[in-house]
XYZ file of N, CA and C in Angstrom:
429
model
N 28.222 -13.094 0.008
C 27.368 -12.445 -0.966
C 28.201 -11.472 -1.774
N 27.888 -10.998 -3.018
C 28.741 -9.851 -3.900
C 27.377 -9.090 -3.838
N 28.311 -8.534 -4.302
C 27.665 -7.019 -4.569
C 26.851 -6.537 -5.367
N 27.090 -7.532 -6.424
C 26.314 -7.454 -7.853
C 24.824 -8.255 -7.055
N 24.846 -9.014 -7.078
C 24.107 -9.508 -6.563
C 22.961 -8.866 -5.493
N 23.632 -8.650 -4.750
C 23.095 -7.029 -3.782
C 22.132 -6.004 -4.207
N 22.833 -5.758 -5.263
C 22.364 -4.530 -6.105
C 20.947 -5.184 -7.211
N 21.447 -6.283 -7.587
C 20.276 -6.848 -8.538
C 19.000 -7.341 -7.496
N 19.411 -8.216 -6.097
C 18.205 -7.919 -5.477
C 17.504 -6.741 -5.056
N 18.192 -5.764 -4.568
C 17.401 -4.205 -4.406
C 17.086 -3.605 -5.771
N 17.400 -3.303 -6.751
C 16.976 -2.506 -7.628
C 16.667 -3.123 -9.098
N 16.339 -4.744 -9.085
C 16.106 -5.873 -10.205
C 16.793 -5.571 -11.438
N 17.329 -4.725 -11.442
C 18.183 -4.627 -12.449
C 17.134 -4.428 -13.847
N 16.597 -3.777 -13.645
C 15.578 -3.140 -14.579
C 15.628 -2.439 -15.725
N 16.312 -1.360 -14.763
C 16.389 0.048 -15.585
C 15.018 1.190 -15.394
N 13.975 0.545 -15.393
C 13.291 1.451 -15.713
C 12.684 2.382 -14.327
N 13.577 2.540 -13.188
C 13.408 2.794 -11.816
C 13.200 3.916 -11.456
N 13.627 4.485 -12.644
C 13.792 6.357 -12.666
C 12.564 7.422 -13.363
N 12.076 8.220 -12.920
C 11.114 8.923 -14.141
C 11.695 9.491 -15.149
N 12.682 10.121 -15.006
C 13.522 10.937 -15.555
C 15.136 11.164 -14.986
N 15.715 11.426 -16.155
C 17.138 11.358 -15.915
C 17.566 12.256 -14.245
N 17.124 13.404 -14.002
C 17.433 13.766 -12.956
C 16.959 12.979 -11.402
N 16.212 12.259 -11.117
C 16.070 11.416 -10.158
C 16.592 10.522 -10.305
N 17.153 9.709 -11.623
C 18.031 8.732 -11.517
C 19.486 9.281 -11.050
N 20.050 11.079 -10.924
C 21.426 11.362 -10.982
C 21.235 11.282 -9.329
N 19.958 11.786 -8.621
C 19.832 12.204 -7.666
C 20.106 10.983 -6.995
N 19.136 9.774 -7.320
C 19.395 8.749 -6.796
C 21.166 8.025 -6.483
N 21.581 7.684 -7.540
C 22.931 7.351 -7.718
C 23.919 8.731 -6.738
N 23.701 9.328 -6.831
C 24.294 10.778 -6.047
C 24.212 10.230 -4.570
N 23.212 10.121 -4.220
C 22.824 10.001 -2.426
C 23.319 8.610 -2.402
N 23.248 7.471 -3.164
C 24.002 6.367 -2.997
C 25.490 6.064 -2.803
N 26.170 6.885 -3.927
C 27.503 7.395 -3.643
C 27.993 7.872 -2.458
N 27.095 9.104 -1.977
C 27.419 9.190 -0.420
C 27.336 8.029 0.642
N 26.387 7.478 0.870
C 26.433 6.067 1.623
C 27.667 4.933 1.459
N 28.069 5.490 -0.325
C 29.091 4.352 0.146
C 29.852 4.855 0.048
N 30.671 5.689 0.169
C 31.298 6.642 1.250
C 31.664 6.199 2.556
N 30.675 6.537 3.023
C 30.228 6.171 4.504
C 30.809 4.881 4.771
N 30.073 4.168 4.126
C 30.452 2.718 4.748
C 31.805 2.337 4.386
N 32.732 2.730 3.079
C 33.777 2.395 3.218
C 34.933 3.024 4.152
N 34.470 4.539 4.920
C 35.070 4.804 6.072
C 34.428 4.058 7.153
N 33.477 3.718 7.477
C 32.699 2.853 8.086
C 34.373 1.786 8.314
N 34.278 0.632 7.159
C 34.809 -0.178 7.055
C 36.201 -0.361 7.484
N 36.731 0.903 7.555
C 38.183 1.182 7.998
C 38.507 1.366 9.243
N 37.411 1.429 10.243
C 37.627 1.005 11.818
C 37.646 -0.692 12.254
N 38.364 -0.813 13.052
C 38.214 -2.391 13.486
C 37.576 -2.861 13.957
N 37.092 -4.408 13.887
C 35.913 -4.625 14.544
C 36.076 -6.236 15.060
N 35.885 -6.665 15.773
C 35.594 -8.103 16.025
C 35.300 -8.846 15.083
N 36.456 -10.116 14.981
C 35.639 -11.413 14.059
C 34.001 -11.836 14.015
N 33.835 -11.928 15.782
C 32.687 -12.482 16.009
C 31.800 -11.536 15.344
N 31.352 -10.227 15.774
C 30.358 -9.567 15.613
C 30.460 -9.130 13.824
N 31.675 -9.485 13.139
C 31.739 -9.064 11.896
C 30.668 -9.819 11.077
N 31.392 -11.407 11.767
C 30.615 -12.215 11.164
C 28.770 -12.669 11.167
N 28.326 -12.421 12.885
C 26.794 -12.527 12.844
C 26.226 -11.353 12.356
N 27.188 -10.382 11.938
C 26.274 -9.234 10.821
C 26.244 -9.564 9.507
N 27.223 -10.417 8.912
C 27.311 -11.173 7.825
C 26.063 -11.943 7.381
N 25.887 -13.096 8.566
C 24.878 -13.925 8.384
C 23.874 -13.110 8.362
N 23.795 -12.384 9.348
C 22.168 -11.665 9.187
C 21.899 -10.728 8.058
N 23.100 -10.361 7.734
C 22.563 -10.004 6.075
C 22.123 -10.980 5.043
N 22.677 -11.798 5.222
C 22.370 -12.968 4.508
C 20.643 -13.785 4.750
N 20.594 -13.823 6.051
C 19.296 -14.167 6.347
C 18.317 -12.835 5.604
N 18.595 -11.094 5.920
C 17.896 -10.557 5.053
C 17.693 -10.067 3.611
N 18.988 -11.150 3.038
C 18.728 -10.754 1.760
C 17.896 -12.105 1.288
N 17.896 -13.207 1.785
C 17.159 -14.262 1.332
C 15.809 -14.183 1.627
N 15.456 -13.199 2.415
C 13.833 -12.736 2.741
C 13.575 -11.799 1.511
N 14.323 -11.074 0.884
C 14.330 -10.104 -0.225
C 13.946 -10.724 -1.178
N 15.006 -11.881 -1.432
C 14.817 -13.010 -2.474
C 13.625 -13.578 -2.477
N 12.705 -14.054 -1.432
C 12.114 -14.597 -1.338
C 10.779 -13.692 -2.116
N 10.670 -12.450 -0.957
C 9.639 -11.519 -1.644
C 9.238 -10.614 -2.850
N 10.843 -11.235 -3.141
C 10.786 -10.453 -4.813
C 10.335 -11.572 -5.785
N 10.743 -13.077 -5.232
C 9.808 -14.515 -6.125
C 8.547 -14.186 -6.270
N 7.855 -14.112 -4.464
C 6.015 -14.063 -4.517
C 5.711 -12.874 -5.209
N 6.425 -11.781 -5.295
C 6.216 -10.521 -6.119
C 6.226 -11.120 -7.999
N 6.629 -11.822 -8.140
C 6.923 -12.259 -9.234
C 5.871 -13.006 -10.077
N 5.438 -14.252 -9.472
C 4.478 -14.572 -8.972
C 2.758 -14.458 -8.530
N 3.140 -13.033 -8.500
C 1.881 -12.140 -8.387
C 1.180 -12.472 -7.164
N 1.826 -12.749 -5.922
C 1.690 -13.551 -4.974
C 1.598 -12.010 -3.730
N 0.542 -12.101 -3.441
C 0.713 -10.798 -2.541
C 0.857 -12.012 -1.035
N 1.564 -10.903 -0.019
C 1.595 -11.205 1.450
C 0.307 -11.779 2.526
N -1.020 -11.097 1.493
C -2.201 -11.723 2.025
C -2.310 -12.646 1.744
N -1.910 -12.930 0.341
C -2.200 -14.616 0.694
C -1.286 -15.587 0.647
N -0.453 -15.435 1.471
C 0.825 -16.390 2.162
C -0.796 -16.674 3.423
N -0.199 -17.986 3.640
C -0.707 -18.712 4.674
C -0.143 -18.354 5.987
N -1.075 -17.876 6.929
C -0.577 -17.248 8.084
C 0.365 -17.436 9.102
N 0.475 -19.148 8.982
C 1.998 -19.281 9.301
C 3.337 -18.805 8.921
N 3.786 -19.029 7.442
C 4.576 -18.308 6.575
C 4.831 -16.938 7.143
N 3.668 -16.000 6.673
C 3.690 -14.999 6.874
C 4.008 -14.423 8.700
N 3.989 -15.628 9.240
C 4.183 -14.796 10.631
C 6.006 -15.005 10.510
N 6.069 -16.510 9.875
C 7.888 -16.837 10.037
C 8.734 -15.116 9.188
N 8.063 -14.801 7.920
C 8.789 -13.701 7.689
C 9.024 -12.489 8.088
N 7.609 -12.573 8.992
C 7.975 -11.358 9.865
C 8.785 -11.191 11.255
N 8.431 -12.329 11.735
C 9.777 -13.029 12.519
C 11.044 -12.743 12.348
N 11.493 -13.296 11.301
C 12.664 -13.147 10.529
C 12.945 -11.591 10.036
N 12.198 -10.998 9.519
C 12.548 -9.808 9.550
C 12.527 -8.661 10.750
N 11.785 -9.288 11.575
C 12.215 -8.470 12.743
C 13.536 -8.345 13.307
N 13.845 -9.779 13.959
C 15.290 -10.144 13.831
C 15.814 -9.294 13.387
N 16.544 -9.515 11.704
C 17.237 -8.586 11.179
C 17.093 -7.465 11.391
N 16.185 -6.445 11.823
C 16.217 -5.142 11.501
C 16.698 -4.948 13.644
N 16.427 -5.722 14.450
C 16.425 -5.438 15.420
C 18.414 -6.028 15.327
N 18.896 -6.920 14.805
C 20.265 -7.164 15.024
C 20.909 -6.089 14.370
N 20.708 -5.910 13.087
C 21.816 -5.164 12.441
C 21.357 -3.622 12.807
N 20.324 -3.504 13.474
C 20.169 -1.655 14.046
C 21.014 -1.453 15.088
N 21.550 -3.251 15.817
C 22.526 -2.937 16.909
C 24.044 -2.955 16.583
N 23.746 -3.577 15.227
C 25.874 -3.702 14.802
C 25.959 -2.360 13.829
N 25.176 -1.845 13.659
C 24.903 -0.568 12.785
C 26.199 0.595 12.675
N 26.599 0.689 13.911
C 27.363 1.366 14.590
C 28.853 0.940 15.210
N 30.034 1.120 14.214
C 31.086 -0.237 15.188
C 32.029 0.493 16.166
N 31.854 1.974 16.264
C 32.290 2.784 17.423
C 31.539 2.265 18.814
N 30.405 1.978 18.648
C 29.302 1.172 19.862
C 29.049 -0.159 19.260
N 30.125 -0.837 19.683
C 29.887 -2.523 19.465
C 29.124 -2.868 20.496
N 27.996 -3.774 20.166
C 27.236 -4.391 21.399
C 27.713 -5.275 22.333
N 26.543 -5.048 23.421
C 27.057 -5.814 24.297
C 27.573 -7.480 24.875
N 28.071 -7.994 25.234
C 28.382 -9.377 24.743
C 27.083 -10.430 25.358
N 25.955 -9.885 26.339
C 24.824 -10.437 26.311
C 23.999 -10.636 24.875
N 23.836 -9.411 23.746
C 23.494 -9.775 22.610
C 23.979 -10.488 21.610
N 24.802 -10.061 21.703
C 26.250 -10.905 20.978
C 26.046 -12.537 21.229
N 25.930 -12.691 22.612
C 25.598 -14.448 22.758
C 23.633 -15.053 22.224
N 23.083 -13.603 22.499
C 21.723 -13.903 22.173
C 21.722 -14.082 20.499
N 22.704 -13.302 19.828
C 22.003 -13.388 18.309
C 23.095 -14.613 17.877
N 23.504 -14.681 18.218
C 24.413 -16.399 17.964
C 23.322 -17.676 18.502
N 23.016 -17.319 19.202
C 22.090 -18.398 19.574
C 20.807 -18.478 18.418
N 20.211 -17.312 18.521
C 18.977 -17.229 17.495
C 19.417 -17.588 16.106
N 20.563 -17.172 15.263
C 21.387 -17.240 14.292
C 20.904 -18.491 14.244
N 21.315 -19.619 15.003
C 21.107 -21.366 15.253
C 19.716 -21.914 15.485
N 18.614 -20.976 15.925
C 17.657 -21.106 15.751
C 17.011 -20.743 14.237
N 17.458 -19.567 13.642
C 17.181 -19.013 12.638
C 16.672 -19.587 11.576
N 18.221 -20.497 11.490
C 18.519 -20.705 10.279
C 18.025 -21.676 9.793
N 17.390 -23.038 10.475
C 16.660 -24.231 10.046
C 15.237 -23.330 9.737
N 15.061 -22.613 10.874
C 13.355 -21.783 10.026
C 13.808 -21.527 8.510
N 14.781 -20.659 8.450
C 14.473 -19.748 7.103
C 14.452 -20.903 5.921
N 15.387 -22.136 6.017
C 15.960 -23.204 4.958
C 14.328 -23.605 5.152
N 13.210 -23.937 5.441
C 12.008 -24.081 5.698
C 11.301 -23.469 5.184
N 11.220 -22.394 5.469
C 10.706 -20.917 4.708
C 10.703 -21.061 2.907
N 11.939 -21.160 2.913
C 12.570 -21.078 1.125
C 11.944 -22.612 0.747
N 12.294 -23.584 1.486
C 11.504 -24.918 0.756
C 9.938 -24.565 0.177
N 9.278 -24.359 1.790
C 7.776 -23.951 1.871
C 7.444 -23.044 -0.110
N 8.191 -22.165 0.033
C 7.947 -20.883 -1.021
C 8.194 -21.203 -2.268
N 9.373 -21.458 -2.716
C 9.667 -22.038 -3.500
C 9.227 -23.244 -4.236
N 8.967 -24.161 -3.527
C 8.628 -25.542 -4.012
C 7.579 -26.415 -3.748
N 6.436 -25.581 -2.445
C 5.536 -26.257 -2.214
C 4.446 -25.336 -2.308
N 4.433 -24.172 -2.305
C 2.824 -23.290 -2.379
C 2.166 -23.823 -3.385
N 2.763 -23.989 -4.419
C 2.206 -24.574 -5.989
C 1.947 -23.099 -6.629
N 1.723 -22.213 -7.086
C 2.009 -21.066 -7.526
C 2.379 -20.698 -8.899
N 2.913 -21.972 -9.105
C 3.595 -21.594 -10.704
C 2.494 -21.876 -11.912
């Protein structure tokens, strides 16, 4: 994934996000610090393995982003996703927020029981989500 990209799914690339110039400095200000952070973050070492199933699982949660910024688009609220759907995304977003709250931290790398659990799910995951995006995309009828 880039970055640009990143940034255009979180903040649509709008512009109009701000009320006024000072919450937009404020905003960009506290963002700057974070990435900060993460690029000292980035400068400790870390395992291939665990680099990479934080990779994917960003990836799995930015394609849930993607997804909810379509039905947002759409004018498609969460109530009326069909209750299957709607249980797979919450599924899926649980996941993510429960994996990457554990790689969050690479001074406390997890343990290699999770490590084998989210590799496994990763393989479960991922035929759901390619399902998910068909389902949303191309079969609700919506357009």
């Amino acid at each position: 994934y880039k970055i640009e990209s990143v940034f255009h799914l979180l903040f649509g690339g709008e512009g109009k996000l701000f009320l006024d110039r000072a919450q937009h400095d404020a905003f960009y200000q506290q963002l700057r610090q974070l990435l900060y952070r993460i690029c000292d973050d980035l400068k400790l070492p870390e395992s291939r393995v665990v680099s990479d199933l934080r990779a994917r699982t960003v990836e799995v949660k930015l394609s849930l982003i993607s997804i909810l910024r379509f039905l947002e688009s759409q004018s498609v609220g969460l109530e009326d996703l069909p209750e299957e759907l709607l249980e797979q995304v919450i599924d899926l977003d649980a996941f993510c927020k429960e994996t990457l709250s554990r790689f969050a931290f690479r001074e406390e790398p997890p343990d290699l029981k999770f490590i084998r659990d989210a590799r496994l799910a990763l393989k479960i995951i991922l035929p759901h989500l390619d399902q998910l995006e068909e389902e949303v995309y191309y079969r609700l009828g919506f357009y």
